[in-house]
Coordinates of C-alpha atoms in Angstrom, one line a residue:
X23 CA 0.0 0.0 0.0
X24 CA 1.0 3.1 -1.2
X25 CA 0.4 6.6 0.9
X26 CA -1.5 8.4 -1.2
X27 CA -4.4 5.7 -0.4
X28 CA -4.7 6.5 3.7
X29 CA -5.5 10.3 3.1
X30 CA -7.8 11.9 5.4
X31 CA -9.4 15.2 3.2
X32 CA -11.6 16.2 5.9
X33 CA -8.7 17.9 7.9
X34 CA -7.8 21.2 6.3
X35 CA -4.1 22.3 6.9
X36 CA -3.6 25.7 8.0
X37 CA -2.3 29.2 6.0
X38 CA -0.1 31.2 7.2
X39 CA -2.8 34.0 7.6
X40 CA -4.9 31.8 9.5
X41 CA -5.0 33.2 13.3
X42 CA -3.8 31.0 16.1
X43 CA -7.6 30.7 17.1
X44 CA -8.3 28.9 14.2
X45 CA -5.6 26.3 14.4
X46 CA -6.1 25.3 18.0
X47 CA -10.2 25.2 17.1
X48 CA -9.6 22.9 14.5
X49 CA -6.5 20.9 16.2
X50 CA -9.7 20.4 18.9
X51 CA -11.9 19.9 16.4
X52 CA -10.3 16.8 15.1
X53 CA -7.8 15.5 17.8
X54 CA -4.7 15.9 16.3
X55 CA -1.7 17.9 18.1
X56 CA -0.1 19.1 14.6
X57 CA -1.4 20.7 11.6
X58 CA 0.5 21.2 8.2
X59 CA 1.1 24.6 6.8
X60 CA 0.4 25.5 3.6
X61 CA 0.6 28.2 1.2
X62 CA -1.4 27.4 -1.6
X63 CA -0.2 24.5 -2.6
X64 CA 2.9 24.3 -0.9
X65 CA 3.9 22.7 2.1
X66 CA 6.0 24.7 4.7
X67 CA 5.9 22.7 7.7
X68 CA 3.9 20.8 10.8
X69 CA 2.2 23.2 13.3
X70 CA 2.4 21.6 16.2
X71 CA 0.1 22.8 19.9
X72 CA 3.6 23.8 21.5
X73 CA 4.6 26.2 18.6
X74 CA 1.5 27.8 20.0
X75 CA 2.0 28.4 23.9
X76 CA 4.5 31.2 23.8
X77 CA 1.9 33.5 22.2
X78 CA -0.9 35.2 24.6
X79 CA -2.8 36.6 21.8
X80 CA -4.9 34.2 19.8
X81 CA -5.6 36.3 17.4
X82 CA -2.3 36.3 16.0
X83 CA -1.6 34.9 12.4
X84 CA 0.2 31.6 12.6
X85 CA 2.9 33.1 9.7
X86 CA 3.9 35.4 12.7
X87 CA 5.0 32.9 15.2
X88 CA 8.8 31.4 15.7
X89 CA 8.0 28.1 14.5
X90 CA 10.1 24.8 15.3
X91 CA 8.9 23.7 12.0
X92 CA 9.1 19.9 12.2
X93 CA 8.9 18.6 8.3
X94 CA 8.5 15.5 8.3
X95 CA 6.5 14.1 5.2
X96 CA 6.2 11.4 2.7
X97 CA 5.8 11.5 -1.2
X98 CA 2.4 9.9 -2.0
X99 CA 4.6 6.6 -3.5
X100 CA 6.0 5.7 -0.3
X101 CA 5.2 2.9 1.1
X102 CA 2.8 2.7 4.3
X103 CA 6.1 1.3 6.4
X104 CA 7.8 5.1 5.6
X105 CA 4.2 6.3 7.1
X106 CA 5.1 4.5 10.1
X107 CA 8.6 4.9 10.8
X108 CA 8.0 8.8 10.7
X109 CA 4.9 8.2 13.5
X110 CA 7.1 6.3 15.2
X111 CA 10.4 8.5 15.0
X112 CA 8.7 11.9 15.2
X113 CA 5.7 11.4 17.5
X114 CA 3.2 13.6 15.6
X115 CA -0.6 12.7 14.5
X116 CA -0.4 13.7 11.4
X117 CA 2.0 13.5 8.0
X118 CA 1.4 15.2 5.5
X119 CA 1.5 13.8 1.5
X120 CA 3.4 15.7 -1.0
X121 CA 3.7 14.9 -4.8
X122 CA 7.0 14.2 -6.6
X123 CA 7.0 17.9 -7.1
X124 CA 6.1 18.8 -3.4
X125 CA 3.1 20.0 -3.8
X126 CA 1.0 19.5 -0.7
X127 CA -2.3 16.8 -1.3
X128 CA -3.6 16.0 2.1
X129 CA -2.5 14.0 5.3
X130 CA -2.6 10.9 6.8
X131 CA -4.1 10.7 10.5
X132 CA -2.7 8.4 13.5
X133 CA -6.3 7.0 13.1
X134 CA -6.4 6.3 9.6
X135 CA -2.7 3.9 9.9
X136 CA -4.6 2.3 13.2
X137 CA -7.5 1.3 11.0
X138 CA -5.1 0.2 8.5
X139 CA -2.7 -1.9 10.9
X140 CA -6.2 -3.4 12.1
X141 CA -7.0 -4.6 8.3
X142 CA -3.7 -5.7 7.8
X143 CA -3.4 -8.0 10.6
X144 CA -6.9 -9.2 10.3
X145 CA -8.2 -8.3 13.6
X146 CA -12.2 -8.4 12.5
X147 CA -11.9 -11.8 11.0
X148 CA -12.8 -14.6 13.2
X149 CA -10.0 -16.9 14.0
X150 CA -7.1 -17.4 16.2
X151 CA -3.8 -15.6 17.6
X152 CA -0.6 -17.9 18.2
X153 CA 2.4 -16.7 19.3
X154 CA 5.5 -18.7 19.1
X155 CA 8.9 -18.3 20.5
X156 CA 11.7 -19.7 17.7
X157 CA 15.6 -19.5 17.5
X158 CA 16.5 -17.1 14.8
X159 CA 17.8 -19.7 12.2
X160 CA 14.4 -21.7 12.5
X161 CA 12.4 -19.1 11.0
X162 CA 10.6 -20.6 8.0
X163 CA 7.3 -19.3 7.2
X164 CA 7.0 -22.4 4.6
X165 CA 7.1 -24.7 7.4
X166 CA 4.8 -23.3 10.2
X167 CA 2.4 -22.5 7.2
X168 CA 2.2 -26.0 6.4
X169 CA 1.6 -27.2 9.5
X170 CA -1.2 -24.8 10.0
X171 CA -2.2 -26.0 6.1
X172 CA -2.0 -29.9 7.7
X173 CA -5.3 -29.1 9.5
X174 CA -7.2 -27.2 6.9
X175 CA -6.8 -23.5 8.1
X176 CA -4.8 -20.7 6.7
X177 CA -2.4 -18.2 8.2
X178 CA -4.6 -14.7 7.8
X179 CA -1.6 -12.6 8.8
X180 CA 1.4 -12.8 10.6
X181 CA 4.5 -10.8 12.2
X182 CA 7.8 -11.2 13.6
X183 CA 9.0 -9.6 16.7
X184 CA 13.3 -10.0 17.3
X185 CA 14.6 -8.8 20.5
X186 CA 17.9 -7.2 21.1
X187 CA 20.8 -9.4 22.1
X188 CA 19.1 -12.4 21.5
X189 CA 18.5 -15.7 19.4
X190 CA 15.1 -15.7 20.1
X191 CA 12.3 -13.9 18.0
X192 CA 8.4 -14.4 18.2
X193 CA 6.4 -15.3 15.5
X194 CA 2.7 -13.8 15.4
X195 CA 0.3 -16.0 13.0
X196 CA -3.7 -15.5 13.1
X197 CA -4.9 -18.1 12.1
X198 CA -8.7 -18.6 10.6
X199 CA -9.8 -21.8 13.0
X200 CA -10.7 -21.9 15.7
X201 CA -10.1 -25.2 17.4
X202 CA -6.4 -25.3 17.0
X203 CA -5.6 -28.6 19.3
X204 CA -4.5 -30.0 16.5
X205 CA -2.2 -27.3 14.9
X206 CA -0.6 -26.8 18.1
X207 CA 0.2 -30.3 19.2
X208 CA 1.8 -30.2 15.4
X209 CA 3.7 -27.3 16.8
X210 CA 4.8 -29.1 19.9
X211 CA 6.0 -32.0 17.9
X212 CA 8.3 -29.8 16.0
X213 CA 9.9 -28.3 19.0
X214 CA 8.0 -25.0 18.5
X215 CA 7.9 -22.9 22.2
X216 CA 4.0 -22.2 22.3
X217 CA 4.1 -18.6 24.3
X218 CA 0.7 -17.7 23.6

């Protein structure tokens, strides 16, 4: 998935002529904490709420203030995983979508990447979560999709999770059964650690 298919057009960014009233109304409005900034079609930055705090006077155009500016943004081919590394790495709500010739054409909201993350790990489709505990050289997808295969069910999604000085990683499968007594047992028989 590309990032020009999670934009949110119902927030409208900010102008630089827009008063500090109207950027906290509509941070309020729609429960973000940043805003981007754009002049027509051009995008100068992230607003954020603390940009905002130094200023007594609300009424005061948001061109005016001594911005921090935080510009992080993704061109609308990037994959989703550039979406979430720049959540992740910047802490902001929102990120705004540019163009190849960085033109400003809308943002993608915290909300909008949760409802994704919930489609792409199949969350709403009945089923079960197994988590297993493997040695880092074991990993084969092949072989813990066949033995979920063995008893008729599929792997909806999974993940992996490695940890930091370790061996170790844990594999996330959903899986579309429900009685899985027989996939685990299979598990156990292959000297899979069942964690969960």
């Amino acid at each position: 998935m590309q990032a020009i298919e999670l934009i949110a057009n119902a927030i409208p960014p900010v102008h630089t002529s827009d008063s500090i009233r109207t950027a906290l109304a509509r941070m309020v409005e729609f429960r973000v904490r940043h805003l981007p900034i754009v002049n027509e079609e051009q995008f100068l930055g992230l607003l954020s709420e603390s940009d905002m705090t130094a200023e007594t006077d609300i009424a005061t155009p948001v061109g005016a203030l001594a911005l921090s500016l935080v510009n992080p943004y993704v061109l609308d081919d990037q994959h989703i995983y550039d979406v979430i590394r720049l959540f992740n790495e910047r802490q902001v709500t929102v990120v705004p979508v540019l163009d190849a010739a960085q033109k400003y054409l809308g943002l993608i909201t915290i909300n909008a990447l949760t409802s994704y993350f919930a489609e792409l790990t199949s969350v709403d489709q009945p089923g079960v979560i197994i988590v297993l505990e493997i040695n880092n050289k074991n990993n084969s997808l092949a072989h813990m999709a066949q033995i979920v295969e063995s008893d008729n069910a599929q792997i909806l999604s999974s993940y992996v999770r490695s940890f930091p000085d370790s061996t170790k990683m844990e594999v996330t499968l959903k899986v579309n059964k429900h009685d899985i007594s027989a996939i685990t047992a299979t598990f156990l028989r292959y000297d899979y650690d069942i964690k969960a």
